[in-house]
CSV table of N, CA and C in Angstrom, one decimal:
chain,number,residue,atom,x,y,z
A,1,MET,N,-10.9,24.8,-29.3
A,1,MET,CA,-10.6,23.7,-28.4
A,1,MET,C,-11.7,22.6,-28.7
A,2,ASN,N,-11.2,21.4,-28.7
A,2,ASN,CA,-12.1,20.2,-28.9
A,2,ASN,C,-12.0,19.3,-27.7
A,3,ILE,N,-13.2,19.0,-27.1
A,3,ILE,CA,-13.3,18.2,-25.9
A,3,ILE,C,-14.0,16.9,-26.4
A,4,LEU,N,-13.5,15.8,-25.9
A,4,LEU,CA,-14.2,14.5,-26.2
A,4,LEU,C,-14.6,13.9,-24.8
A,5,CYS,N,-15.9,13.5,-24.7
A,5,CYS,CA,-16.4,12.9,-23.5
A,5,CYS,C,-16.6,11.5,-23.8
A,6,PHE,N,-15.9,10.6,-23.0
A,6,PHE,CA,-15.9,9.2,-23.3
A,6,PHE,C,-16.5,8.5,-22.0
A,7,GLY,N,-17.6,7.8,-22.3
A,7,GLY,CA,-18.3,7.2,-21.1
A,7,GLY,C,-19.4,6.2,-21.5
A,8,ASP,N,-20.3,6.0,-20.6
A,8,ASP,CA,-21.3,5.0,-20.7
A,8,ASP,C,-22.6,5.7,-21.0
A,9,SER,N,-23.7,5.0,-20.6
A,9,SER,CA,-25.1,5.6,-20.9
A,9,SER,C,-25.3,6.9,-20.3
A,10,ASN,N,-24.6,7.2,-19.1
A,10,ASN,CA,-24.8,8.5,-18.5
A,10,ASN,C,-24.1,9.6,-19.3
A,11,THR,N,-23.2,9.3,-20.1
A,11,THR,CA,-22.6,10.3,-21.0
A,11,THR,C,-23.4,10.4,-22.3
A,12,TYR,N,-23.8,9.2,-22.8
A,12,TYR,CA,-24.7,9.1,-24.0
A,12,TYR,C,-25.9,9.9,-23.8
A,13,GLY,N,-26.5,9.8,-22.6
A,13,GLY,CA,-27.8,10.5,-22.3
A,13,GLY,C,-29.0,9.6,-22.4
A,14,TYR,N,-28.7,8.3,-22.0
A,14,TYR,CA,-29.8,7.3,-22.0
A,14,TYR,C,-31.0,7.8,-21.1
A,15,ASP,N,-32.2,7.7,-21.7
A,15,ASP,CA,-33.4,8.0,-21.0
A,15,ASP,C,-34.1,6.7,-20.6
A,16,PRO,N,-34.1,6.4,-19.4
A,16,PRO,CA,-34.7,5.1,-18.9
A,16,PRO,C,-36.2,5.1,-18.9
A,17,ARG,N,-36.9,6.2,-19.2
A,17,ARG,CA,-38.3,6.2,-19.0
A,17,ARG,C,-39.1,5.4,-20.0
A,18,GLY,N,-38.5,5.3,-21.2
A,18,GLY,CA,-39.2,4.6,-22.3
A,18,GLY,C,-39.0,3.1,-22.2
A,19,TYR,N,-39.9,2.4,-22.9
A,19,TYR,CA,-39.8,0.9,-22.9
A,19,TYR,C,-38.5,0.4,-23.5
A,20,PHE,N,-38.1,1.1,-24.6
A,20,PHE,CA,-36.8,0.7,-25.2
A,20,PHE,C,-35.7,1.7,-24.9
A,21,GLY,N,-36.0,2.6,-23.9
A,21,GLY,CA,-35.0,3.6,-23.6
A,21,GLY,C,-35.1,4.7,-24.7
A,22,GLY,N,-34.0,5.3,-24.9
A,22,GLY,CA,-33.9,6.4,-25.9
A,22,GLY,C,-32.8,7.3,-25.4
A,23,GLN,N,-32.8,8.5,-25.9
A,23,GLN,CA,-31.7,9.5,-25.6
A,23,GLN,C,-32.4,10.8,-25.3
A,24,TYR,N,-32.0,11.4,-24.2
A,24,TYR,CA,-32.5,12.8,-23.9
A,24,TYR,C,-32.0,13.7,-25.0
A,25,ASP,N,-32.8,14.7,-25.3
A,25,ASP,CA,-32.4,15.7,-26.3
A,25,ASP,C,-31.1,16.5,-25.9
A,26,TYR,N,-30.9,16.6,-24.6
A,26,TYR,CA,-29.8,17.4,-24.1
A,26,TYR,C,-29.0,16.7,-23.0
A,27,PRO,N,-28.2,15.7,-23.4
A,27,PRO,CA,-27.3,15.1,-22.4
A,27,PRO,C,-26.2,16.1,-22.0
A,28,TRP,N,-25.5,15.8,-21.0
A,28,TRP,CA,-24.6,16.7,-20.4
A,28,TRP,C,-23.5,17.2,-21.4
A,29,PRO,N,-23.0,16.3,-22.3
A,29,PRO,CA,-22.0,16.9,-23.2
A,29,PRO,C,-22.5,18.0,-24.1
A,30,VAL,N,-23.8,17.8,-24.5
A,30,VAL,CA,-24.5,18.9,-25.4
A,30,VAL,C,-24.6,20.1,-24.6
A,31,LEU,N,-25.1,20.0,-23.3
A,31,LEU,CA,-25.3,21.2,-22.5
A,31,LEU,C,-23.9,21.9,-22.2
A,32,LEU,N,-22.9,21.1,-22.0
A,32,LEU,CA,-21.5,21.6,-21.7
A,32,LEU,C,-21.1,22.4,-23.0
A,33,ALA,N,-21.3,21.9,-24.1
A,33,ALA,CA,-20.9,22.6,-25.4
A,33,ALA,C,-21.6,23.9,-25.5
A,34,GLU,N,-22.9,24.0,-25.1
A,34,GLU,CA,-23.6,25.2,-25.1
A,34,GLU,C,-23.0,26.3,-24.2
A,35,LYS,N,-22.5,25.8,-23.0
A,35,LYS,CA,-21.9,26.7,-22.1
A,35,LYS,C,-20.5,27.2,-22.5
A,36,LEU,N,-19.8,26.3,-23.2
A,36,LEU,CA,-18.4,26.6,-23.6
A,36,LEU,C,-18.4,27.3,-24.9
A,37,ASP,N,-19.4,27.1,-25.8
A,37,ASP,CA,-19.4,27.6,-27.1
A,37,ASP,C,-18.2,27.1,-28.0
A,38,TYR,N,-17.9,25.9,-27.8
A,38,TYR,CA,-17.0,25.2,-28.7
A,38,TYR,C,-17.3,23.7,-28.7
A,39,PRO,N,-16.7,22.9,-29.6
A,39,PRO,CA,-17.1,21.5,-29.8
A,39,PRO,C,-16.9,20.6,-28.6
A,40,VAL,N,-17.9,19.9,-28.3
A,40,VAL,CA,-17.8,18.8,-27.3
A,40,VAL,C,-18.3,17.5,-28.0
A,41,LEU,N,-17.5,16.6,-28.2
A,41,LEU,CA,-17.9,15.3,-28.8
A,41,LEU,C,-18.4,14.3,-27.7
A,42,ASN,N,-19.6,13.8,-28.0
A,42,ASN,CA,-20.2,12.8,-27.1
A,42,ASN,C,-19.9,11.4,-27.6
A,43,TRP,N,-19.0,10.7,-26.9
A,43,TRP,CA,-18.6,9.4,-27.2
A,43,TRP,C,-19.2,8.4,-26.1
A,44,GLY,N,-20.4,8.8,-25.6
A,44,GLY,CA,-21.0,7.9,-24.6
A,44,GLY,C,-21.7,6.7,-25.4
A,45,GLU,N,-21.7,5.6,-24.7
A,45,GLU,CA,-22.3,4.4,-25.3
A,45,GLU,C,-22.9,3.6,-24.2
A,46,ASN,N,-24.2,3.2,-24.5
A,46,ASN,CA,-24.9,2.4,-23.5
A,46,ASN,C,-24.2,1.1,-23.2
A,47,GLY,N,-24.1,0.8,-21.9
A,47,GLY,CA,-23.5,-0.5,-21.5
A,47,GLY,C,-22.0,-0.5,-21.5
A,48,ARG,N,-21.3,0.6,-21.9
A,48,ARG,CA,-19.8,0.6,-22.0
A,48,ARG,C,-19.2,0.3,-20.6
A,49,LYS,N,-18.3,-0.6,-20.6
A,49,LYS,CA,-17.4,-0.8,-19.5
A,49,LYS,C,-16.0,-0.2,-19.8
A,50,ILE,N,-15.2,-0.2,-18.9
A,50,ILE,CA,-13.8,0.3,-19.1
A,50,ILE,C,-13.1,-0.6,-20.1
A,51,PRO,N,-12.6,0.0,-21.2
A,51,PRO,CA,-12.0,-0.8,-22.3
A,51,PRO,C,-10.7,-1.6,-21.7
A,52,VAL,N,-10.5,-2.7,-22.3
A,52,VAL,CA,-9.3,-3.5,-22.0
A,52,VAL,C,-8.1,-3.2,-22.8
A,53,ARG,N,-8.3,-2.3,-23.8
A,53,ARG,CA,-7.2,-1.9,-24.7
A,53,ARG,C,-7.4,-0.4,-25.1
A,54,ALA,N,-6.4,0.1,-25.7
A,54,ALA,CA,-6.4,1.5,-26.1
A,54,ALA,C,-7.5,1.8,-27.1
A,55,VAL,N,-8.1,3.0,-27.1
A,55,VAL,CA,-9.1,3.4,-28.0
A,55,VAL,C,-8.5,4.4,-29.0
A,56,ASP,N,-8.9,4.3,-30.2
A,56,ASP,CA,-8.4,5.2,-31.2
A,56,ASP,C,-9.3,6.4,-31.2
A,57,PHE,N,-8.9,7.4,-30.5
A,57,PHE,CA,-9.6,8.7,-30.5
A,57,PHE,C,-9.2,9.5,-31.7
A,58,PRO,N,-10.1,10.4,-32.1
A,58,PRO,CA,-9.8,11.2,-33.3
A,58,PRO,C,-8.6,12.2,-33.0
A,59,GLU,N,-7.9,12.5,-34.1
A,59,GLU,CA,-6.8,13.5,-34.0
A,59,GLU,C,-7.4,14.9,-33.6
A,60,GLY,N,-6.6,15.7,-32.9
A,60,GLY,CA,-7.0,17.0,-32.6
A,60,GLY,C,-7.9,17.2,-31.4
A,61,ILE,N,-7.9,16.2,-30.5
A,61,ILE,CA,-8.6,16.3,-29.2
A,61,ILE,C,-7.7,17.1,-28.3
A,62,ASP,N,-8.2,18.2,-27.7
A,62,ASP,CA,-7.5,19.0,-26.8
A,62,ASP,C,-7.7,18.6,-25.4
A,63,PHE,N,-8.8,17.9,-25.1
A,63,PHE,CA,-9.1,17.5,-23.7
A,63,PHE,C,-10.0,16.3,-23.7
A,64,LEU,N,-9.7,15.3,-22.9
A,64,LEU,CA,-10.5,14.0,-22.9
A,64,LEU,C,-11.1,13.9,-21.5
A,65,VAL,N,-12.4,13.8,-21.4
A,65,VAL,CA,-13.1,13.6,-20.2
A,65,VAL,C,-13.6,12.2,-20.2
A,66,ILE,N,-13.3,11.4,-19.1
A,66,ILE,CA,-13.6,10.0,-19.0
A,66,ILE,C,-14.5,9.8,-17.7
A,67,MET,N,-15.6,9.2,-17.9
A,67,MET,CA,-16.5,8.8,-16.8
A,67,MET,C,-17.0,7.4,-17.1
A,68,LEU,N,-16.4,6.4,-16.5
A,68,LEU,CA,-16.7,5.0,-16.6
A,68,LEU,C,-16.5,4.3,-15.3
A,69,GLY,N,-17.1,3.1,-15.2
A,69,GLY,CA,-16.9,2.3,-14.0
A,69,GLY,C,-18.3,1.8,-13.4
A,70,THR,N,-19.4,2.5,-13.7
A,70,THR,CA,-20.7,2.1,-13.2
A,70,THR,C,-21.1,0.7,-13.7
A,71,ASN,N,-20.9,0.5,-15.0
A,71,ASN,CA,-21.3,-0.9,-15.6
A,71,ASN,C,-20.4,-2.0,-15.0
A,72,ASP,N,-19.1,-1.6,-14.8
A,72,ASP,CA,-18.2,-2.6,-14.2
A,72,ASP,C,-18.7,-3.0,-12.8
A,73,LEU,N,-19.1,-2.0,-12.0
A,73,LEU,CA,-19.6,-2.3,-10.7
A,73,LEU,C,-20.9,-3.1,-10.8
A,74,LEU,N,-21.8,-2.8,-11.7
A,74,LEU,CA,-23.0,-3.5,-11.9
A,74,LEU,C,-22.7,-5.0,-12.3
A,75,GLN,N,-21.6,-5.3,-12.9
A,75,GLN,CA,-21.2,-6.6,-13.2
A,75,GLN,C,-20.4,-7.3,-12.0
A,76,LEU,N,-20.5,-6.6,-10.9
A,76,LEU,CA,-20.0,-7.1,-9.6
A,76,LEU,C,-18.5,-7.1,-9.5
A,77,TRP,N,-17.9,-6.3,-10.2
A,77,TRP,CA,-16.4,-6.0,-10.0
A,77,TRP,C,-16.3,-5.2,-8.7
A,78,SER,N,-15.3,-5.4,-7.9
A,78,SER,CA,-15.0,-4.6,-6.8
A,78,SER,C,-14.5,-3.2,-7.2
A,79,PRO,N,-14.6,-2.2,-6.3
A,79,PRO,CA,-14.1,-0.9,-6.6
A,79,PRO,C,-12.6,-0.9,-6.9
A,80,GLU,N,-11.8,-1.8,-6.2
A,80,GLU,CA,-10.4,-1.9,-6.4
A,80,GLU,C,-10.1,-2.5,-7.8
A,81,ALA,N,-10.9,-3.5,-8.2
A,81,ALA,CA,-10.7,-4.1,-9.5
A,81,ALA,C,-11.1,-3.2,-10.6
A,82,VAL,N,-12.2,-2.4,-10.4
A,82,VAL,CA,-12.6,-1.4,-11.4
A,82,VAL,C,-11.5,-0.4,-11.6
A,83,CYS,N,-10.9,0.1,-10.5
A,83,CYS,CA,-9.8,1.0,-10.5
A,83,CYS,C,-8.6,0.5,-11.2
A,84,GLY,N,-8.3,-0.8,-11.0
A,84,GLY,CA,-7.2,-1.4,-11.7
A,84,GLY,C,-7.4,-1.4,-13.2
A,85,LYS,N,-8.7,-1.7,-13.6
A,85,LYS,CA,-9.0,-1.7,-15.1
A,85,LYS,C,-8.8,-0.3,-15.6
A,86,MET,N,-9.3,0.7,-14.8
A,86,MET,CA,-9.1,2.1,-15.3
A,86,MET,C,-7.7,2.5,-15.4
A,87,GLU,N,-6.9,2.1,-14.4
A,87,GLU,CA,-5.4,2.4,-14.5
A,87,GLU,C,-4.8,1.8,-15.8
A,88,ARG,N,-5.1,0.6,-16.1
A,88,ARG,CA,-4.5,0.0,-17.3
A,88,ARG,C,-5.0,0.8,-18.6
A,89,PHE,N,-6.3,1.1,-18.6
A,89,PHE,CA,-6.8,1.9,-19.7
A,89,PHE,C,-6.1,3.3,-19.8
A,90,LEU,N,-6.0,4.0,-18.7
A,90,LEU,CA,-5.4,5.3,-18.8
A,90,LEU,C,-4.0,5.2,-19.2
A,91,GLU,N,-3.3,4.2,-18.7
A,91,GLU,CA,-1.9,4.1,-19.1
A,91,GLU,C,-1.7,3.7,-20.6
A,92,SER,N,-2.8,3.2,-21.2
A,92,SER,CA,-2.7,2.8,-22.6
A,92,SER,C,-2.9,4.0,-23.6
A,93,LEU,N,-3.3,5.1,-23.0
A,93,LEU,CA,-3.6,6.3,-23.8
A,93,LEU,C,-2.3,7.1,-24.1
A,94,THR,N,-2.2,7.6,-25.3
A,94,THR,CA,-1.0,8.4,-25.7
A,94,THR,C,-1.2,9.9,-25.5
A,95,LEU,N,-2.4,10.3,-25.2
A,95,LEU,CA,-2.7,11.7,-24.9
A,95,LEU,C,-1.9,12.2,-23.7
A,96,ASP,N,-1.4,13.5,-23.8
A,96,ASP,CA,-0.7,14.1,-22.6
A,96,ASP,C,-1.6,14.0,-21.4
A,97,ARG,N,-1.1,13.6,-20.3
A,97,ARG,CA,-1.9,13.4,-19.1
A,97,ARG,C,-2.5,14.8,-18.6
A,98,LYS,N,-1.9,15.9,-18.9
A,98,LYS,CA,-2.5,17.2,-18.6
A,98,LYS,C,-3.8,17.4,-19.3
A,99,LYS,N,-4.1,16.6,-20.3
A,99,LYS,CA,-5.3,16.8,-21.1
A,99,LYS,C,-6.4,15.8,-20.8
A,100,LEU,N,-6.2,15.1,-19.6
A,100,LEU,CA,-7.1,14.1,-19.2
A,100,LEU,C,-7.9,14.5,-18.0
A,101,LEU,N,-9.1,14.2,-17.9
A,101,LEU,CA,-9.9,14.4,-16.7
A,101,LEU,C,-10.7,13.1,-16.4
A,102,LEU,N,-10.5,12.5,-15.2
A,102,LEU,CA,-11.2,11.3,-14.8
A,102,LEU,C,-12.3,11.8,-13.8
A,103,ILE,N,-13.5,11.4,-14.1
A,103,ILE,CA,-14.6,11.8,-13.3
A,103,ILE,C,-15.2,10.5,-12.6
A,104,ALA,N,-15.3,10.6,-11.3
A,104,ALA,CA,-16.0,9.5,-10.5
A,104,ALA,C,-17.5,9.7,-10.8
A,105,PRO,N,-18.2,8.7,-11.2
A,105,PRO,CA,-19.6,8.8,-11.5
A,105,PRO,C,-20.4,9.1,-10.2
A,106,PRO,N,-21.6,9.7,-10.4
A,106,PRO,CA,-22.4,10.0,-9.2
A,106,PRO,C,-22.7,8.6,-8.5
A,107,PRO,N,-22.7,8.6,-7.2
A,107,PRO,CA,-22.9,7.3,-6.5
A,107,PRO,C,-24.3,6.8,-6.8
A,108,MET,N,-24.5,5.5,-6.9
A,108,MET,CA,-25.8,4.9,-7.2
A,108,MET,C,-26.7,5.1,-5.9
A,109,LYS,N,-27.9,4.9,-6.1
A,109,LYS,CA,-28.9,4.9,-5.0
A,109,LYS,C,-29.9,3.8,-5.2
A,110,PHE,N,-30.6,3.5,-4.1
A,110,PHE,CA,-31.6,2.4,-4.2
A,110,PHE,C,-32.6,2.7,-5.3
A,111,GLY,N,-32.9,1.7,-6.1
A,111,GLY,CA,-33.8,1.9,-7.2
A,111,GLY,C,-34.0,0.5,-7.9
A,112,GLU,N,-34.7,0.6,-9.0
A,112,GLU,CA,-35.1,-0.7,-9.7
A,112,GLU,C,-33.8,-1.5,-10.1
A,113,TRP,N,-32.7,-0.9,-10.4
A,113,TRP,CA,-31.5,-1.7,-10.7
A,113,TRP,C,-30.6,-1.9,-9.5
A,114,VAL,N,-30.8,-1.1,-8.5
A,114,VAL,CA,-29.9,-1.2,-7.3
A,114,VAL,C,-30.7,-1.5,-6.1
A,115,GLN,N,-30.6,-2.8,-5.7
A,115,GLN,CA,-31.3,-3.3,-4.6
A,115,GLN,C,-30.4,-3.7,-3.4
A,116,ASP,N,-29.1,-3.4,-3.5
A,116,ASP,CA,-28.2,-3.9,-2.5
A,116,ASP,C,-27.3,-2.7,-2.0
A,117,GLN,N,-27.3,-2.6,-0.7
A,117,GLN,CA,-26.5,-1.5,-0.1
A,117,GLN,C,-25.0,-1.6,-0.5
A,118,GLU,N,-24.5,-2.9,-0.7
A,118,GLU,CA,-23.1,-3.1,-1.0
A,118,GLU,C,-22.8,-2.4,-2.4
A,119,LEU,N,-23.7,-2.5,-3.3
A,119,LEU,CA,-23.5,-1.8,-4.6
A,119,LEU,C,-23.4,-0.3,-4.4
A,120,ILE,N,-24.2,0.2,-3.6
A,120,ILE,CA,-24.2,1.7,-3.3
A,120,ILE,C,-22.8,2.0,-2.7
A,121,ASP,N,-22.4,1.2,-1.7
A,121,ASP,CA,-21.2,1.5,-1.0
A,121,ASP,C,-20.0,1.4,-1.9
A,122,ASP,N,-20.1,0.4,-2.8
A,122,ASP,CA,-19.0,0.2,-3.8
A,122,ASP,C,-18.9,1.5,-4.8
A,123,SER,N,-20.1,2.0,-5.1
A,123,SER,CA,-20.0,3.2,-6.0
A,123,SER,C,-19.5,4.4,-5.3
A,124,ILE,N,-19.7,4.5,-4.0
A,124,ILE,CA,-19.1,5.5,-3.2
A,124,ILE,C,-17.6,5.3,-3.0
A,125,ALA,N,-17.2,4.1,-2.8
A,125,ALA,CA,-15.8,3.7,-2.6
A,125,ALA,C,-15.0,4.0,-3.9
A,126,LEU,N,-15.6,3.8,-5.1
A,126,LEU,CA,-14.9,4.0,-6.4
A,126,LEU,C,-14.4,5.4,-6.5
A,127,LYS,N,-15.1,6.4,-5.9
A,127,LYS,CA,-14.6,7.8,-5.9
A,127,LYS,C,-13.2,7.9,-5.3
A,128,LYS,N,-13.0,7.4,-4.1
A,128,LYS,CA,-11.7,7.4,-3.4
A,128,LYS,C,-10.7,6.7,-4.2
A,129,GLN,N,-11.0,5.6,-4.8
A,129,GLN,CA,-10.1,4.8,-5.6
A,129,GLN,C,-9.6,5.7,-6.8
A,130,TYR,N,-10.6,6.3,-7.5
A,130,TYR,CA,-10.2,7.1,-8.7
A,130,TYR,C,-9.4,8.3,-8.3
A,131,GLN,N,-9.8,8.9,-7.1
A,131,GLN,CA,-9.0,10.1,-6.7
A,131,GLN,C,-7.6,9.8,-6.4
A,132,LEU,N,-7.3,8.6,-5.8
A,132,LEU,CA,-5.9,8.2,-5.5
A,132,LEU,C,-5.2,7.9,-6.8
A,133,LEU,N,-5.9,7.2,-7.7
A,133,LEU,CA,-5.3,6.9,-9.0
A,133,LEU,C,-5.0,8.1,-9.8
A,134,SER,N,-5.8,9.1,-9.8
A,134,SER,CA,-5.5,10.4,-10.5
A,134,SER,C,-4.3,11.1,-9.9
A,135,GLU,N,-4.2,11.1,-8.6
A,135,GLU,CA,-3.0,11.7,-8.0
A,135,GLU,C,-1.8,11.0,-8.4
A,136,ARG,N,-1.8,9.6,-8.4
A,136,ARG,CA,-0.7,8.8,-8.7
A,136,ARG,C,-0.2,9.0,-10.2
A,137,LEU,N,-1.2,9.2,-11.1
A,137,LEU,CA,-0.9,9.3,-12.5
A,137,LEU,C,-0.7,10.7,-12.9
A,138,GLY,N,-1.0,11.7,-12.1
A,138,GLY,CA,-0.8,13.1,-12.4
A,138,GLY,C,-1.9,13.6,-13.4
A,139,ILE,N,-3.1,13.1,-13.3
A,139,ILE,CA,-4.2,13.6,-14.1
A,139,ILE,C,-5.3,14.3,-13.3
A,140,ARG,N,-6.1,15.1,-13.9
A,140,ARG,CA,-7.2,15.8,-13.2
A,140,ARG,C,-8.2,14.8,-12.7
A,141,PHE,N,-8.9,15.2,-11.7
A,141,PHE,CA,-10.0,14.3,-11.1
A,141,PHE,C,-11.1,15.2,-10.7
A,142,ALA,N,-12.3,14.7,-10.9
A,142,ALA,CA,-13.5,15.4,-10.4
A,142,ALA,C,-14.5,14.4,-9.9
A,143,ASP,N,-15.2,14.8,-8.8
A,143,ASP,CA,-16.2,13.9,-8.2
A,143,ASP,C,-17.6,14.4,-8.5
A,144,ALA,N,-18.3,13.7,-9.4
A,144,ALA,CA,-19.6,14.1,-9.8
A,144,ALA,C,-20.6,13.9,-8.6
A,145,GLY,N,-20.2,13.2,-7.6
A,145,GLY,CA,-21.1,13.1,-6.4
A,145,GLY,C,-21.2,14.4,-5.6
A,146,LYS,N,-20.4,15.4,-5.9
A,146,LYS,CA,-20.5,16.7,-5.3
A,146,LYS,C,-21.4,17.6,-6.0
A,147,TRP,N,-22.0,17.2,-7.1
A,147,TRP,CA,-22.7,18.1,-8.0
A,147,TRP,C,-24.2,18.0,-7.8
A,148,ASN,N,-24.7,17.2,-6.8
A,148,ASN,CA,-26.1,17.1,-6.6
A,148,ASN,C,-26.9,16.7,-7.9
A,149,VAL,N,-26.4,15.6,-8.5
A,149,VAL,CA,-27.0,15.1,-9.7
A,149,VAL,C,-28.1,14.1,-9.4
A,150,PRO,N,-29.4,14.5,-9.8
A,150,PRO,CA,-30.5,13.5,-9.5
A,150,PRO,C,-30.4,12.3,-10.4
A,151,LEU,N,-30.7,11.2,-9.8
A,151,LEU,CA,-30.8,9.9,-10.6
A,151,LEU,C,-32.2,9.5,-10.8
A,152,ALA,N,-32.4,8.7,-11.8
A,152,ALA,CA,-33.8,8.2,-12.2
A,152,ALA,C,-34.2,7.1,-11.2
A,153,TYR,N,-35.4,6.6,-11.5
A,153,TYR,CA,-36.0,5.5,-10.6
A,153,TYR,C,-35.2,4.3,-10.6
A,154,ASP,N,-34.3,4.1,-11.5
A,154,ASP,CA,-33.5,2.8,-11.5
A,154,ASP,C,-32.3,2.9,-10.6
A,155,GLY,N,-31.9,4.1,-10.1
A,155,GLY,CA,-30.8,4.3,-9.2
A,155,GLY,C,-29.5,4.4,-9.8
A,156,VAL,N,-29.5,4.5,-11.2
A,156,VAL,CA,-28.2,4.5,-11.9
A,156,VAL,C,-28.1,5.7,-12.9
A,157,HIS,N,-29.2,5.9,-13.7
A,157,HIS,CA,-29.1,6.9,-14.8
A,157,HIS,C,-29.5,8.3,-14.3
A,158,LEU,N,-28.8,9.2,-14.9
A,158,LEU,CA,-29.2,10.6,-14.7
A,158,LEU,C,-30.5,11.0,-15.2
A,159,THR,N,-31.3,11.8,-14.5
A,159,THR,CA,-32.5,12.4,-15.0
A,159,THR,C,-32.2,13.5,-16.0
A,160,GLU,N,-33.2,14.1,-16.6
A,160,GLU,CA,-32.9,15.3,-17.4
A,160,GLU,C,-32.3,16.4,-16.5
A,161,GLU,N,-32.9,16.6,-15.3
A,161,GLU,CA,-32.3,17.6,-14.4
A,161,GLU,C,-30.9,17.2,-14.0
A,162,GLY,N,-30.7,15.9,-13.9
A,162,GLY,CA,-29.3,15.4,-13.6
A,162,GLY,C,-28.3,15.7,-14.6
A,163,HIS,N,-28.7,15.7,-15.9
A,163,HIS,CA,-27.8,16.1,-17.0
A,163,HIS,C,-27.5,17.6,-16.9
A,164,ARG,N,-28.5,18.4,-16.5
A,164,ARG,CA,-28.2,19.8,-16.4
A,164,ARG,C,-27.3,20.1,-15.2
A,165,ALA,N,-27.6,19.4,-14.1
A,165,ALA,CA,-26.7,19.6,-12.9
A,165,ALA,C,-25.3,19.1,-13.2
A,166,PHE,N,-25.1,18.0,-13.9
A,166,PHE,CA,-23.8,17.5,-14.2
A,166,PHE,C,-23.1,18.5,-15.1
A,167,ALA,N,-23.7,19.0,-16.1
A,167,ALA,CA,-23.0,20.0,-17.0
A,167,ALA,C,-22.6,21.2,-16.2
A,168,GLU,N,-23.5,21.7,-15.4
A,168,GLU,CA,-23.2,22.9,-14.5
A,168,GLU,C,-22.0,22.6,-13.6
A,169,GLY,N,-22.0,21.4,-13.0
A,169,GLY,CA,-20.9,21.0,-12.1
A,169,GLY,C,-19.6,20.9,-12.8
A,170,LEU,N,-19.6,20.3,-14.0
A,170,LEU,CA,-18.4,20.1,-14.8
A,170,LEU,C,-17.9,21.5,-15.3
A,171,PHE,N,-18.8,22.3,-15.7
A,171,PHE,CA,-18.4,23.7,-16.2
A,171,PHE,C,-17.7,24.4,-15.0
A,172,ASN,N,-18.4,24.4,-13.8
A,172,ASN,CA,-17.8,25.1,-12.7
A,172,ASN,C,-16.4,24.5,-12.3
A,173,TYR,N,-16.3,23.2,-12.4
A,173,TYR,CA,-15.0,22.5,-12.1
A,173,TYR,C,-13.9,23.0,-13.1
A,174,LEU,N,-14.3,23.1,-14.3
A,174,LEU,CA,-13.3,23.4,-15.4
A,174,LEU,C,-12.9,24.9,-15.3
A,175,TYR,N,-13.9,25.8,-15.0
A,175,TYR,CA,-13.6,27.2,-15.2
A,175,TYR,C,-13.7,28.0,-14.0
A,176,LYS,N,-14.2,27.4,-12.9
A,176,LYS,CA,-14.2,28.2,-11.6
A,176,LYS,C,-13.5,27.5,-10.5
A,177,GLY,N,-13.0,26.3,-10.8
A,177,GLY,CA,-12.2,25.5,-9.8
A,177,GLY,C,-13.1,24.9,-8.7
A,178,ASP,N,-14.4,24.8,-8.9
A,178,ASP,CA,-15.3,24.2,-7.9
A,178,ASP,C,-15.4,22.7,-8.0
């Protein structure tokens, strides 16, 4: 089985501790691959927003995990507008909907990048928007907010422990139904 994880810096494994950033040695897609013992491709990219057109994913993908929307919210898009972008993106994909998993990112918290309660509220509201969208489109949905994922000082990025908690939460969702 081949899993592709498509997301932003929290999928990539961005480490906000360094002056120029960097990448954690074990972002959650790598940790998930270790748990599953089969390939998990990390297509995370720093700063990625929801694409406005279809993406050419490689052939042979058995399962596509998508976690995006945080950067769109940081650009002051409303949760409803972010969900609309996500809906258009998901509808552009040719992969069987049974092979898609949409994950609501962990809600933001107060930090260096997050100084406004409205942004936190919007990140919480995005979960409900994505859940309803997933039901409407007939795709799987997971809420990373349930996985106790620690965020860094900036209020946005996962810590090293956050990546471990995320991988554990996703593994339990996929194989234990949690």
